[in-house]
Every structure is written in structure tokens, then in C-alpha cells.
Coordinates of C-alpha atoms in Angstrom, one line a residue:
M4 CA 304.7 179.3 201.0
K5 CA 302.8 182.6 201.3
I6 CA 301.4 184.9 198.5
T7 CA 301.9 188.6 198.7
A8 CA 302.6 191.5 196.3
C9 CA 305.4 193.8 195.2
P10 CA 304.8 197.2 196.9
L11 CA 306.9 199.3 194.5
D12 CA 305.5 202.1 192.4
C13 CA 305.2 200.2 189.1
Y14 CA 302.5 199.3 186.6
D15 CA 302.8 195.6 187.0
A16 CA 302.0 195.3 190.8
C17 CA 303.3 191.7 190.7
A18 CA 301.9 188.9 192.9
I19 CA 304.7 187.1 194.7
V20 CA 305.2 183.7 196.2
V21 CA 307.5 183.9 199.3
D22 CA 309.2 181.2 201.3
P23 CA 308.7 182.4 204.9
K24 CA 311.9 180.7 206.1
T25 CA 314.3 181.9 203.4
Q26 CA 312.3 184.9 202.1
K27 CA 313.1 183.7 198.6
M28 CA 310.6 185.3 196.2
T29 CA 309.2 184.1 192.9
G30 CA 306.4 185.4 190.7
L31 CA 302.9 183.9 191.0
S32 CA 302.6 181.7 187.8
H33 CA 298.8 182.0 187.4
H34 CA 298.6 185.8 187.9
P35 CA 297.6 187.4 184.5
M36 CA 300.3 190.1 184.8
T37 CA 303.1 188.5 186.8
R38 CA 303.1 185.1 185.0
G39 CA 305.8 183.6 187.2
S40 CA 308.6 186.2 186.8
L41 CA 309.8 189.2 188.8
C42 CA 311.6 192.3 187.7
V43 CA 315.1 193.5 188.5
H44 CA 313.9 196.1 191.0
L45 CA 312.6 193.4 193.4
N46 CA 315.0 190.6 192.5
R47 CA 318.1 192.7 192.8
H48 CA 317.9 196.4 193.8
Y49 CA 315.4 195.9 196.6
K50 CA 317.6 193.2 198.2
K51 CA 320.7 195.3 198.0
A52 CA 319.3 198.6 199.3
K53 CA 320.6 199.6 202.7
R54 CA 317.7 200.4 205.1
I55 CA 317.5 202.9 208.0
K56 CA 317.5 200.8 211.2
H57 CA 317.7 203.4 214.0
P58 CA 315.5 206.4 214.8
R59 CA 317.4 209.7 215.0
I60 CA 316.8 213.1 216.5
D61 CA 319.1 215.9 215.2
G62 CA 321.5 213.3 214.0
K63 CA 321.7 211.3 217.2
E64 CA 320.4 207.7 217.4
V65 CA 317.6 207.3 219.9
S66 CA 315.1 204.7 220.9
M67 CA 311.8 204.4 219.0
E68 CA 310.0 205.5 222.2
E69 CA 312.0 208.7 222.4
A70 CA 311.6 209.4 218.7
M71 CA 307.8 208.8 218.9
E72 CA 307.5 211.2 221.9
A73 CA 309.3 213.8 219.8
V74 CA 306.9 213.2 216.9
V75 CA 303.9 213.6 219.1
R76 CA 305.3 216.9 220.6
A77 CA 306.1 218.3 217.2
I78 CA 302.5 217.6 215.9
K79 CA 300.9 219.0 219.1
D80 CA 303.0 222.1 219.0
A81 CA 302.1 222.7 215.4
G82 CA 298.4 222.6 215.9
E83 CA 296.8 223.2 212.4
D84 CA 300.3 224.0 211.0
F85 CA 300.9 220.3 210.4
L86 CA 301.4 218.9 206.9
L87 CA 301.5 215.2 205.9
Y88 CA 303.4 214.7 202.6
R89 CA 303.3 211.2 201.3
G90 CA 305.5 209.9 198.5
S91 CA 305.1 206.8 196.3
G92 CA 308.1 204.7 197.2
N93 CA 305.6 202.1 198.5
V94 CA 302.1 202.1 197.1
G95 CA 300.3 199.6 199.3
F96 CA 296.8 200.7 200.4
M97 CA 297.7 200.9 204.1
Q98 CA 300.3 203.5 203.3
S99 CA 297.4 205.9 203.3
I100 CA 296.3 205.1 206.8
T101 CA 298.4 208.1 208.0
E102 CA 295.9 210.4 206.2
I103 CA 293.8 209.9 209.3
L104 CA 296.3 212.0 211.3
P105 CA 295.7 215.4 209.6
A106 CA 292.0 214.5 209.2
R107 CA 291.5 214.0 212.9
L108 CA 294.0 216.5 214.2
G109 CA 293.1 219.4 212.0
G110 CA 296.2 219.3 209.8
W111 CA 296.8 219.4 206.1
T112 CA 297.6 216.9 203.3
T113 CA 298.4 217.1 199.6
E114 CA 296.5 216.7 196.4
G115 CA 297.7 216.4 192.8
S116 CA 300.8 214.4 191.7
L117 CA 304.4 214.5 190.7
C118 CA 303.7 211.8 188.2
D119 CA 300.4 211.4 186.4
G120 CA 297.9 214.0 187.6
A121 CA 297.6 215.9 184.3
G122 CA 297.0 212.8 182.3
Q123 CA 294.5 211.5 184.8
A124 CA 292.6 214.8 184.5
G125 CA 292.5 214.5 180.7
V126 CA 291.2 210.9 180.9
E127 CA 288.5 211.8 183.4
A128 CA 287.4 214.8 181.2
G129 CA 286.7 212.5 178.3
R130 CA 285.6 209.2 180.0
G131 CA 284.5 210.4 183.5
I132 CA 286.6 207.8 185.3
S133 CA 290.0 206.3 184.5
L134 CA 289.7 202.5 184.4
A135 CA 292.6 200.1 183.9
L136 CA 292.7 198.1 180.7
P137 CA 292.9 194.4 181.6
P138 CA 295.8 192.4 180.3
E139 CA 293.4 189.9 178.7
S140 CA 292.0 192.8 176.6
I141 CA 295.4 193.9 175.5
E142 CA 296.2 190.3 174.6
Q143 CA 293.4 190.4 172.0
A144 CA 294.8 193.4 170.1
D145 CA 296.1 193.1 166.5
A146 CA 298.3 196.2 166.9
I147 CA 299.8 197.9 170.0
I148 CA 300.8 201.5 169.9
V149 CA 303.4 202.3 172.6
W150 CA 303.2 206.1 173.0
G151 CA 305.7 207.7 175.3
R152 CA 306.0 204.6 177.4
N153 CA 309.3 202.7 177.8
V154 CA 307.6 199.4 178.5
S155 CA 310.8 197.4 179.1
V156 CA 311.6 199.7 182.0
T157 CA 308.3 200.9 183.4
D158 CA 306.2 197.7 183.1
P159 CA 308.5 194.9 181.9
H160 CA 305.8 192.2 182.2
M161 CA 303.9 193.9 179.4
M162 CA 306.7 192.8 177.0
E163 CA 305.1 189.4 176.9
L164 CA 301.8 190.9 175.6
L165 CA 303.6 192.6 172.7
K166 CA 304.6 189.4 171.1
N167 CA 303.0 188.5 167.8
K168 CA 301.4 192.0 167.4
T169 CA 302.0 194.8 165.0
L170 CA 304.1 197.1 167.2
I171 CA 304.1 200.8 166.7
V172 CA 306.2 203.1 168.9
I173 CA 305.9 206.9 169.2
D174 CA 308.7 208.4 171.4
P175 CA 311.3 211.1 171.2
V176 CA 313.8 208.5 172.4
K177 CA 314.7 205.4 170.5
T178 CA 314.0 203.0 173.4
K179 CA 314.6 199.2 173.5
V180 CA 310.9 198.7 172.5
A181 CA 311.3 201.2 169.6
K182 CA 314.1 199.1 168.2
M183 CA 311.7 196.1 168.1
A184 CA 308.9 198.1 166.4
D185 CA 307.4 197.5 163.0
L186 CA 307.1 201.3 162.8
Y187 CA 308.9 203.8 164.9
M188 CA 308.2 207.6 164.9
Q189 CA 310.8 209.7 166.7
I190 CA 308.6 212.8 167.1
R191 CA 309.8 216.1 168.6
P192 CA 309.2 216.4 172.4
R193 CA 306.0 218.0 173.5
S194 CA 304.3 217.4 170.1
D195 CA 302.1 214.4 171.1
F196 CA 299.0 216.6 171.2
Y197 CA 299.5 217.7 167.6
L198 CA 300.1 214.1 166.4
A199 CA 296.9 212.9 168.1
M200 CA 294.9 215.7 166.5
L201 CA 296.5 215.0 163.0
L202 CA 295.7 211.3 163.2
A203 CA 292.1 212.0 164.2
R204 CA 291.7 214.5 161.4
F205 CA 293.0 212.1 158.8
M206 CA 290.8 209.3 160.1
F207 CA 287.8 211.5 159.1
M208 CA 289.5 212.5 155.8
E209 CA 290.2 208.8 154.9
D210 CA 286.7 207.7 156.0
M211 CA 288.2 205.5 158.7
E212 CA 286.2 206.8 161.6
D213 CA 283.7 204.5 163.4
K214 CA 280.5 206.4 162.5
T215 CA 278.2 204.2 164.6
F216 CA 280.3 204.5 167.7
M217 CA 280.6 208.3 167.3
E218 CA 276.9 208.7 166.7
E219 CA 275.8 206.5 169.6
R220 CA 278.6 206.9 172.2
C221 CA 280.2 210.3 171.7
E222 CA 279.0 213.8 172.5
D223 CA 279.2 216.5 169.8
A224 CA 280.9 214.2 167.4
D225 CA 280.0 216.3 164.3
W226 CA 281.5 219.4 165.9
Y227 CA 284.8 217.6 166.7
Y228 CA 285.9 217.3 163.1
D229 CA 285.5 221.1 162.7
F230 CA 287.6 221.6 165.8
L231 CA 290.3 219.2 164.3
R232 CA 290.4 221.3 161.2
T233 CA 291.5 224.4 163.1
F234 CA 294.9 222.8 163.5
R235 CA 296.7 223.3 160.2
I236 CA 298.2 220.1 158.7
R237 CA 301.6 221.6 157.7
I238 CA 302.1 223.4 161.0
S239 CA 301.2 220.3 162.9
L240 CA 303.6 218.1 160.9
D241 CA 306.4 220.6 161.5
K242 CA 305.6 220.6 165.2
C243 CA 305.9 216.8 165.3
D244 CA 309.0 216.8 162.9
I245 CA 307.4 214.2 160.7
S246 CA 306.4 214.1 157.0
L247 CA 303.0 213.4 155.4
D248 CA 304.5 210.0 154.3
D249 CA 305.3 209.2 157.9
L250 CA 301.7 209.9 158.9
G251 CA 300.5 207.8 156.0
D252 CA 302.6 204.8 157.2
L253 CA 301.1 205.1 160.7
L254 CA 297.6 205.3 159.3
Y255 CA 298.3 202.2 157.2
Q256 CA 299.5 200.2 160.2
M257 CA 296.4 201.0 162.1
Q258 CA 293.9 200.4 159.3
N259 CA 291.3 197.7 159.9
R260 CA 293.1 196.5 163.1
K261 CA 292.0 196.2 166.7
C262 CA 294.5 198.6 168.4
V263 CA 295.5 199.2 172.0
F264 CA 297.4 202.4 172.9
L265 CA 299.9 202.0 175.8
V266 CA 300.4 205.7 176.9
G267 CA 303.1 206.7 179.3
T268 CA 303.5 209.6 181.7
G269 CA 306.2 211.2 179.5
V270 CA 303.5 212.6 177.1
Q271 CA 302.0 214.6 180.0
K272 CA 305.0 216.1 181.8
Y273 CA 303.9 219.5 180.5
S274 CA 301.4 222.2 181.4
I275 CA 299.2 220.9 178.6
G276 CA 299.4 217.3 179.8
N277 CA 295.6 216.9 180.4
Q278 CA 294.9 218.1 176.8
V279 CA 297.4 215.6 175.4
L280 CA 295.6 212.6 177.1
Q281 CA 292.2 213.8 176.1
A282 CA 293.4 214.2 172.5
I283 CA 294.8 210.7 172.5
D284 CA 291.6 209.4 174.0
G285 CA 289.7 211.4 171.3
L286 CA 291.6 209.6 168.6
A287 CA 290.6 206.3 170.1
A288 CA 287.0 207.4 170.3
V289 CA 287.0 208.4 166.6
L290 CA 288.1 204.9 165.8
G291 CA 285.5 203.4 168.2
F292 CA 288.2 201.8 170.4
F293 CA 286.4 201.8 173.7
G294 CA 284.3 198.9 175.2
K295 CA 285.5 196.4 172.6
P296 CA 287.8 193.3 172.7
G297 CA 291.4 194.1 171.8
C298 CA 290.9 197.9 171.9
G299 CA 291.4 200.8 174.3
V300 CA 293.8 203.3 175.8
S301 CA 296.0 202.2 178.8
F302 CA 297.3 205.0 180.9
L303 CA 297.4 204.9 184.7
G304 CA 294.0 203.9 185.9
D305 CA 292.4 205.0 189.1
S306 CA 293.2 202.1 191.5
M307 CA 290.5 203.2 193.9
A308 CA 287.8 203.2 191.2
G309 CA 284.7 201.4 192.5
F310 CA 285.9 201.2 196.1
N311 CA 284.5 203.1 199.1
S312 CA 287.6 203.8 201.2
P313 CA 287.4 203.2 204.9
I314 CA 290.2 205.8 205.5
Q315 CA 289.2 209.3 206.4
K316 CA 291.2 212.1 204.7
S317 CA 291.6 215.8 205.5
A318 CA 289.7 218.4 203.5
K319 CA 292.6 220.8 203.8
K320 CA 295.0 220.3 201.0
V321 CA 298.0 221.9 199.3
A322 CA 299.1 221.1 195.7
K323 CA 301.8 218.4 195.9
P324 CA 304.1 219.8 193.1
L325 CA 304.3 223.2 194.8
A326 CA 303.9 222.2 198.4
P327 CA 304.7 225.3 200.5
F328 CA 306.6 223.5 203.3
G329 CA 307.8 226.8 204.8
R330 CA 304.2 227.6 205.8
F331 CA 304.1 224.7 208.3
E332 CA 305.7 224.3 211.7
T333 CA 305.7 220.5 211.4
V334 CA 306.0 218.4 208.2
L335 CA 305.8 214.6 208.1
I336 CA 307.4 213.3 205.0
Q337 CA 306.4 209.6 204.4
G338 CA 308.1 207.4 201.9
G339 CA 309.1 210.3 199.7
N340 CA 312.1 212.4 198.9
P341 CA 310.9 215.9 198.0
A342 CA 314.3 217.5 198.5
A343 CA 315.4 215.6 195.3
Q344 CA 312.2 214.7 193.5
M345 CA 310.1 217.8 193.5
P346 CA 310.7 220.4 190.7
A347 CA 312.7 223.6 191.4
Q348 CA 315.0 221.8 193.8
Q349 CA 316.7 224.9 195.2
K350 CA 313.4 226.5 196.3
V351 CA 312.2 223.2 197.8
A352 CA 315.5 222.9 199.8
Q353 CA 315.0 226.4 201.2
E354 CA 311.4 225.6 202.2
L355 CA 312.3 222.4 203.9
S356 CA 315.2 224.0 205.8
S357 CA 312.8 226.5 207.2
V358 CA 310.5 223.9 208.7
K359 CA 310.9 223.8 212.5
N360 CA 310.0 220.1 212.9
L361 CA 310.9 218.2 209.7
I362 CA 310.1 214.5 210.2
Y363 CA 311.2 211.8 207.7
F364 CA 309.5 208.4 207.8
G365 CA 310.8 205.8 205.4
L366 CA 313.0 202.8 204.5
Y367 CA 316.1 204.4 203.0
E368 CA 318.4 207.4 203.5
N369 CA 318.1 210.2 200.9
E370 CA 318.4 213.9 200.6
T371 CA 315.3 214.5 202.6
S372 CA 316.2 212.2 205.5
R373 CA 319.6 214.0 205.8
M374 CA 317.7 217.3 206.3
A375 CA 315.2 216.0 208.8
H376 CA 315.2 216.7 212.6
I377 CA 313.5 213.4 213.3
V378 CA 314.0 210.2 211.4
L379 CA 311.8 207.2 211.8
P380 CA 312.7 203.8 210.2
A381 CA 309.8 202.1 208.4
K382 CA 308.9 198.5 208.1
D383 CA 309.0 196.9 204.7
F384 CA 306.3 195.1 202.9
L385 CA 307.2 191.6 204.4
E386 CA 307.0 192.9 207.9
K387 CA 303.4 194.3 208.0
E388 CA 299.9 193.7 206.7
D389 CA 298.8 195.6 203.6
L390 CA 296.9 195.3 200.3
R391 CA 298.1 196.0 196.8
L392 CA 295.9 197.7 194.2
S393 CA 297.2 198.5 190.7
Y394 CA 296.9 201.4 188.4
A395 CA 297.5 199.2 185.3
H396 CA 295.4 196.1 185.9
P397 CA 292.3 195.2 187.9
Y398 CA 293.8 192.6 190.2
V399 CA 294.0 193.1 194.0
Q400 CA 296.4 191.2 196.2
P401 CA 296.4 190.9 200.0
M402 CA 299.8 191.3 201.6
P403 CA 300.1 189.3 204.8
K404 CA 302.8 189.8 207.3
I405 CA 305.5 187.3 206.5
K406 CA 308.4 188.0 208.9
E407 CA 309.1 189.8 212.1
S408 CA 311.4 192.8 212.4
N409 CA 313.3 194.1 215.4
F410 CA 313.4 197.6 214.1
G411 CA 311.1 200.0 212.3
I412 CA 307.4 201.0 212.6
S413 CA 304.5 200.5 210.2
E414 CA 302.3 203.3 208.9
Y415 CA 299.4 201.8 210.9
E416 CA 301.4 201.7 214.1
L417 CA 302.6 205.2 213.7
A418 CA 299.1 206.6 213.1
D419 CA 297.6 204.6 216.0
S420 CA 300.3 205.6 218.4
V421 CA 300.0 209.3 217.6
L422 CA 296.2 209.3 217.9
R423 CA 296.3 207.5 221.3
A424 CA 299.0 210.0 222.5
F425 CA 296.5 212.8 221.7
G426 CA 293.9 211.0 223.9
Q427 CA 291.8 210.1 220.9
E428 CA 290.3 206.7 220.1
G429 CA 292.8 204.5 218.4
L430 CA 292.4 202.8 215.1
Q431 CA 290.5 199.7 214.3
S432 CA 292.8 196.7 213.6
A433 CA 294.9 196.9 210.5
Q434 CA 293.1 193.8 209.2
S435 CA 289.7 195.5 209.5
Y436 CA 290.7 198.2 207.0
I437 CA 292.1 195.6 204.6
D438 CA 288.9 193.4 205.0
A439 CA 286.8 196.5 204.3
M440 CA 288.5 196.8 200.9
V441 CA 288.6 193.0 200.1
S442 CA 284.9 192.6 200.9
Q443 CA 284.2 195.0 197.9
C444 CA 286.3 192.9 195.5
I445 CA 285.1 190.3 193.0
E446 CA 286.7 186.9 193.6
E447 CA 287.6 184.7 190.6
P448 CA 287.3 180.9 190.7
S449 CA 291.1 180.8 190.9
G450 CA 291.0 182.8 194.1
L451 CA 292.4 186.0 192.6
L452 CA 290.6 189.2 193.5
R453 CA 289.5 191.9 191.1
S454 CA 288.6 195.5 191.6
P455 CA 284.8 196.2 191.9
A456 CA 285.2 198.5 188.9
Y457 CA 286.5 195.6 186.7
K458 CA 285.1 195.4 183.2
R459 CA 286.5 192.9 180.7
H460 CA 286.1 195.6 178.1
P461 CA 286.1 198.9 180.0
Y462 CA 283.3 201.4 179.0
E463 CA 281.3 198.8 177.2
D464 CA 278.3 199.9 179.3
G465 CA 278.9 203.6 178.8
F466 CA 281.1 206.4 180.1
E467 CA 280.9 208.0 183.5
T468 CA 280.5 211.6 182.2
E469 CA 277.5 213.8 182.7
S470 CA 276.2 213.0 179.2
G471 CA 277.0 209.3 179.5
N472 CA 279.0 209.6 176.3
F473 CA 282.6 210.2 175.5
E474 CA 283.4 213.9 175.6
F475 CA 285.9 215.4 173.2
L476 CA 288.3 218.2 174.0
E477 CA 286.6 221.5 173.2
E478 CA 289.4 224.0 173.4
F479 CA 293.2 224.1 173.4
E480 CA 295.2 226.4 175.7
D481 CA 299.0 226.7 175.5
D482 CA 301.3 229.7 176.1
F483 CA 304.7 227.9 176.1
D484 CA 307.1 229.0 173.4
D485 CA 308.2 225.7 172.0
E486 CA 310.4 227.5 169.4
A487 CA 312.5 229.2 172.1
E488 CA 316.2 228.6 172.0
G489 CA 317.6 225.6 173.7
L490 CA 317.3 221.8 174.0
W491 CA 314.3 219.8 175.3
L492 CA 314.8 218.1 178.7
L493 CA 313.6 214.5 178.8
T494 CA 313.3 212.8 182.2
P495 CA 312.3 209.1 181.8
K496 CA 312.6 206.4 184.4
S497 CA 315.8 204.4 184.7
Q498 CA 315.9 200.6 184.7
H499 CA 318.2 200.8 187.7
S500 CA 316.3 203.1 190.0
L501 CA 312.7 203.8 191.0
N502 CA 312.1 207.5 191.6
S503 CA 315.1 208.3 193.8
Q504 CA 315.4 204.7 195.2
F505 CA 318.0 202.1 194.5
Q506 CA 320.9 202.6 192.0
R507 CA 320.4 206.2 190.7
E508 CA 321.9 207.4 187.4
S509 CA 324.6 210.1 187.3
H510 CA 325.0 211.1 183.6
V511 CA 323.4 213.2 180.9
W512 CA 322.7 211.4 177.6
L513 CA 323.5 213.5 174.5
H514 CA 323.5 212.9 170.7
P515 CA 327.1 212.6 169.4
G516 CA 326.3 215.5 167.1
H517 CA 326.8 218.0 169.9
G518 CA 330.5 217.4 169.8
F519 CA 331.1 216.4 173.4
A520 CA 333.2 213.4 174.4
E521 CA 332.1 210.3 176.3
N522 CA 332.5 211.0 180.1
E523 CA 333.3 214.7 179.5
T524 CA 331.7 216.7 182.3
V525 CA 329.3 219.4 181.0
R526 CA 327.1 222.0 182.6
I527 CA 323.4 221.8 181.9
V528 CA 321.7 225.2 182.4
S529 CA 318.0 226.2 182.5
E530 CA 316.4 229.5 183.6
H531 CA 315.8 227.7 187.0
G532 CA 319.3 226.5 187.8
E533 CA 322.1 224.3 186.6
V534 CA 323.8 221.0 187.2
E535 CA 327.1 219.4 186.1
L536 CA 327.1 215.8 184.9
P537 CA 329.4 213.6 182.8
V538 CA 328.2 212.7 179.3
R539 CA 327.0 209.5 177.8
L540 CA 326.8 209.5 174.0
S541 CA 323.8 208.0 172.3
E542 CA 322.3 208.2 168.9
D543 CA 319.0 207.1 170.4
V544 CA 318.5 210.7 171.7
R545 CA 317.3 213.4 169.2
T546 CA 319.8 216.2 168.5
D547 CA 317.3 218.8 169.9
S548 CA 317.1 217.0 173.3
V549 CA 319.0 216.0 176.3
L550 CA 318.1 213.0 178.4
I551 CA 318.6 212.9 182.2
Y552 CA 316.9 210.0 184.0
S553 CA 314.5 210.8 186.8
G554 CA 316.2 210.4 190.2
T555 CA 319.6 211.6 188.9
P556 CA 321.0 213.9 191.7
G557 CA 320.6 217.5 190.8
I558 CA 318.2 217.1 187.9
N559 CA 315.5 219.1 189.5
R560 CA 317.7 222.2 189.7
L561 CA 316.6 222.5 186.1
T562 CA 312.9 221.9 186.3
P563 CA 310.2 224.6 186.7
P564 CA 308.1 225.4 189.7
I565 CA 304.8 225.2 187.9
M566 CA 301.7 222.9 187.6
S567 CA 299.7 221.6 184.8
L568 CA 296.6 223.4 183.6
E569 CA 294.5 220.6 185.1
G570 CA 295.3 217.8 187.5
K571 CA 297.8 219.7 189.7
N572 CA 300.7 217.8 188.2
A573 CA 304.5 218.6 188.1
C574 CA 305.7 219.8 184.7
Y575 CA 309.3 218.4 184.7
Q576 CA 309.8 218.7 180.9
E577 CA 308.2 222.2 180.4
V578 CA 311.7 223.7 180.1
K579 CA 314.6 224.1 177.6
V580 CA 318.2 223.8 178.6
K581 CA 321.6 224.7 177.2
I582 CA 324.8 222.6 177.4
E583 CA 328.1 224.2 178.2
G584 CA 331.6 222.6 178.2
L585 CA 333.7 223.3 181.2
S586 CA 337.0 223.7 179.5

């Protein structure tokens, strides 16, 4: 039996036991997150997904040698007009080895995120660095506040840690976890900032703030209460669509309890996403919930925190949410599907179609692979060496090669082959890059590896800001008209798909109050475009919202071509839509 890790873009980053003969996979029982079980994505959808097996040039199957010669020619011809665009279908560390190509050859790469960049920027503004909250710390909490995070879908192994806790859920959608909650608040979309500020203000008003923590560990704590008071209570309650009694119930559930906030990416899919996370962190700081057992805020941590990466990256970067593909002669798309997953889909399609040499490198067919001039099949995680880091827990898992494959190429093999074709020195062995990372880890007596940034209680020794203290939000900037006509667009992850991989959804979810029938096809329209989808009715969705799962074909015809104020993040939900019947 061999131990490896799931490569999929997920909080849990499960450790897996694999039988090399049968490839049967089970969860590693003594891993603090996996605890012996695996999720549906790996157990079912991954096994059923049909892989690309043959390289193609302009739709014609060719040998790998011929395809690689075409890739090298395309990159040579482009010179500095070469862009590497990496997706997150596989998040193993060695996926980033291809960053060496633009770094050495004078090309470009991307910065920012389609997922969590705004929230990350907000966390870093307050704490200096975004550290993962260990599962053992979450386990010690009295109450868990799940804020805009559909735990049963995005990190199902977290469900075990919710047991025997006071469970509070804040979400515009009544999720499976919300239905289990001791208290559920179905707030209006894009109102998370105002709720965090309200709660912090009332903590002061009710004398519930941690005065010692604020005096010793926070910067400008006295000033922060004055800032909170600039947000009028009645207006903020209306923004959230809650009552003063609702707020009181929430305060009561949090009082005198060790609390952990599990915050999802949904709260920061807006231009103000960084401010939302800094406000939620600010609430936790007012309560003194950093550096203590059973307390903290869990967002997406920086998996590279504490590491010195052995992989060189290009200094020339474009923002990922608005990548100007048309500027480049050659674009290498690795493990992503920007034709479907980037906002403003029509504009992205035009940009991609104007690229002279569009290269797709990945496991599965998708909208982008069908547009590409050159298609390279990738190896999957069992067919190559890699290393799995996590953005939700501190554990690091080596991923040894477990089986051979008679098709496909790894990221390491691609990068090494291209460099050698340019007459440059090839890469060190793949294992040497992995060893360089593993040597920086902390090894437990059990043999498990932890990140060098691991702290049992993150920030117990201080914050990584210039002052060494937690830094509160100092100003609020927002020019979006949230009272504009239309319905809020919500774009959560589906339990059947991961980004645009696996079994993608094909419906729009509406509250029955809109008057449409089940399976009736409707047109959803925004200022950016439109899409037609059949209806699913659900009272779990607010009447002022529509829900279309991320990865649904056509969803990004509706989304705006903008970035967050900080963090260079896509703003998928910064839009209102209208629903039209077709008859």
C-alpha cells in the first residue's frame, strides 16, 4: 500500500491510501482531516471522468513528439509574447514547475485569483499573513459560525468537527448545514460587511469586547469603535434584512463561548471582498479570538506560508480575472478552462479566438480545449511525483508515482523538454524540488508532515503586520448600487462538479414565489449578457436572488469583467439579473 494525497482544489486535501495493484483508494485513518474517508469527487466523479488520451494539432491526432515540437515552435515564435495561464483543477505543488518557462524564456504569467484573492488581501491587511486554522483548534471550539461556506460541499470532512458544537450559519442560501444549525440567519447577499460591523459595534455596546487583547494585540483599538459608529444601526440592519432581535439572538449564542468562524469564498465575490474579510477578522479581534484554543477565523490560508519555494517565477504578470489573451501570440492554458470559468465569457472567447497559438494542457475536454490549436494530455496524480499542500490545514503530503501511463505528459516533463529544446539547462530531478520543500517541514512522531508556518494556535506569538499587532480596517469604499433593480446572482460550488470538471449543473434555482414552473426554461439577463436555463424551484433561495452553480455552462455570460478593489480577484456576484419567461 502507498500513501498519497488528493490533488483536487478542495479545502480538505485528503491523505489517501492506494493499493498499487488495483488503484483502490481509501482515506488515511490517522490523518487529522481525512479520518479514513474520501469524498464523492474522488470516489465517484474522478473515476468516471473521461480523460484526453491523444495530443492534437488543429483537431488532428498526432504523436506526443510532434505535438511537443509544435509547442516549442509556438513559444519560440512568440518571444516575449508568451503567456502561461494556470488553472486550479489540480493543486499539487509541482503544477507550478511550469512557471519556470516564462521566467527563463522572458514570457508572462498571471497574478490574482478567480477564487479567493480579495479575501486573502483582506486577511493579510489585518494579520500580515494568512495562516490555516488547524483542525485540532477548531475541535476545541464551543461554537462554530459558518459564514458563507457550504461546508457539506466545499469541505465535507469538516462536518465531523461540527458535531456537539453550537452551530450558527450565516448565508443567503439555506444550505444543508443551515438546516442543521442552532441559529440560521438568511441575510441579504452582499451584506456580510455590514453584519460584521454591526456585530463588532454591539460587542462594544454590550461590554463583550476583550479589552486586554485589544489593548495589547490590536493597533488603534480605541479609534475602531468610533469607526464602527459611522455605520448607522438601522441602515445596516436593513442592508442585511435582519431585525434587532435577530442580532440579539446571534450575540446571545456567541456570548462567553470560544468561537471559530468558518468563512467561505462567497462573502468576497464582490469588489469589496477584501473589506468584508478584514471586517470579519476585525470582529474576531474585538472578541480576542486569535492565538487561543478553540478560537479563530478559517478562510483559505496561504499554503506556501513559511516555505522558500525552489521554483523561479516570472516578474512579468497580468491579472488573472482580466487576462488579456489577445495581447499574446502564444498562450499555454494549464489545467484550467478560462473559456467557461472566467467572468465576461463572451469577451474571453473573443480574446482566446484571436490567439495565434492557443495551447491547452490538461486532463479533460472542455470549452477551452475545443478552441485550442494544440492539445496536450496531462498525467494524473497517480502517474507522477508531486507534493500536496493545503489552504485549510497545515499538513503536507508527498505524492509518489504509483502507476505507469502509456499516454500523457507531466508538468515537470513538459517544462524540462521545452527548456532543453531552447538549448537551456534542463531542470533538476522532480524529486529534488519536492525534497527542497519537504526538508522545510516539521515531522510529527506519527510521520505526518506539517508546514513550517504551523502554529497550534495561529498568531499566539503576534501578527506579521508592520506594527506586530492586528490592524483594523480604516476606511470603507463602495460604489456599487445595491438598491438597483434586479435579483442577486449567487454562484456557489456544486456537490457534483469542481469548477468546470466532472458532472456540471444545468439549471437555475429560483424561489417558487417568482411564479415559474419546475423545468420551465427561462432567460436570465444581466447588463453583460444572457443565458437560457431550465428552472429548479427551491424555498432555500431568497426571493431577491437566483442561484446558478459555478461551472454551469453559460453562467459567465452574466458576470462582470471587473476586479476586486484589492487582491485582483474576480467579482462573479457583483451583478444583478432579471428573469424572463420564454412564452
